[in-house]
Amino acid sequence: MSYKIDSLLIHGGIDGDETTGAVNIPVYQTSTYKQDGLGKDRGWEYSRTGNPTRAALEKLIADLEEGTYGLAFASGLAAIDTVLSLFSSGDKLVVSDNIYGGTFRILDNVFKNFGITYKIVDTSDLEAVEAAIDDSVKAVYIETPANPLLTITDIEAVSRAAHAKGKLVIVDNTFLTPYLQRPLTLGADIVIHSGTKYLGGHSDTISGFVVVKDKALADRLYYLQNAIGGVLAPWDSFLMIRGIKTLGVRMDRHVANAGKIARWLSESGYVSKVYYPGLESDPGYQIQKKQASGAGAMISFVLDEKYDYKKFFESLSLVTLAESLGGVESLVCHPASMTHAAIPAEIRKEVGIVDELIRLSVGIEDADDIIEDLEKAIRLSLKV
Ligand SMILES: *Cc1c(COP(=O)(O)O)cnc(C)c1O
């Protein structure tokens, strides 16, 4: 029987423990496994290569993304590191122009040293993507909604354009999760996640995922996962399974709160710009609506120049100034000095990551309490 996503979140992957009937997958806290004789293992050899708790989670994320093979890593960046290790010196990637700062950092300061280069393109512009794909390009790497300006890229159109030239399409699906968007069903080849965010959902575990459909690609990725070794620990795998069970109810509330707050912000007069693909006025609204079942809960906005953004951060009570996103609690950050500080100032300015830009990860508290806290902090930050 094939379950819908709300049931898969709870019963997908490996549902319960065969041996004992425990409804939850146990934490197999072991590094190695007894072999009954030379060459006679019971399917498990060493926990970098495979661990039953991690395997249950890997099957679960594959089910949720409608993929075939899932891999779990110690962080989102460990997942990205493994995916980028598919490439060789001389290869080039076309990359979305506003991406997670850490993704930019590993491309610019690590893989570039190995001769793997990148070209930054506004991937919401299909013609620009097509023009950027030359012979040296091996893959198009996109985030949609992108970080931190929530730019929307048409996954289906980019996949068609990239595949016409024999290139891979990689999508970082952290901001929407498979509950709202499943890139493999839209033509992407590889899905990446920082599980640290909505999938875990409680700001207590660092993790990452890769999901694919193709067997040959999966074999190469499993080889790299074992060779590089950035795997997710058994206990953290357990925490991720536990977090994912409530993803649906959390995302419903996150999205409802975000819609209300985005509308309030855009009508408030306090801000000069609101970036949220769930607003009809947003340039990505139509494509977002076509390819996902909700706009997520990340909002970015530019405070009007009447207000002092440094003072704003210090005047919040309920909403917390912190790195990260996707947890049950509302968080704000300052992309220019925090998440995107690794991006050189000129590039930041060019793409619109100005100093007054504030990124809000809308939590699942009462939406009116969040609005009240934002309004209080904005008023207190009025320049004298
Ligand atoms: C956080 C994040 C990452 C990196 O994940 P870690 O778990 O912090 O290593 C990658 N992509 C996006 C979109 C993120 O938000």
Coordinates of C-alpha atoms and ligand atoms in Angstrom, one line a residue, residues 75-78 80 100 103 143 147 172 174-175 194-197 206-207 325, ligand 1:
S75 CA 25.6 18.0 8.8
G76 CA 24.1 19.6 5.7
L77 CA 27.6 20.7 4.7
A78 CA 28.9 17.1 5.1
I80 CA 27.1 19.0 0.3
Y100 CA 23.4 29.4 1.8
T103 CA 27.6 26.4 0.4
E143 CA 18.2 26.5 -3.9
N147 CA 18.7 32.0 0.9
D172 CA 18.9 22.1 -1.9
T174 CA 16.1 22.7 3.1
F175 CA 13.6 25.6 3.1
S194 CA 20.2 20.4 6.0
G195 CA 18.2 18.2 8.4
T196 CA 19.2 20.6 11.1
K197 CA 16.4 22.9 10.1
I206 CA 22.9 19.0 13.3
S207 CA 22.3 16.7 10.3
L325 CA 16.2 28.4 11.1
Ligands
LIG1 C1 21.9 25.3 7.2 C2 21.9 25.1 5.7 C3 22.8 24.3 5.1 C4 24.0 23.7 5.9 O1 23.6 22.8 6.8 P1 24.3 22.4 8.2 O2 23.4 21.4 8.7 O3 24.3 23.7 9.0 O4 25.6 21.9 7.8 C5 22.7 24.1 3.8 N1 21.8 24.7 3.0 C6 20.8 25.5 3.6 C7 19.7 26.1 2.7 C8 20.8 25.7 5.0 O5 19.9 26.5 5.5

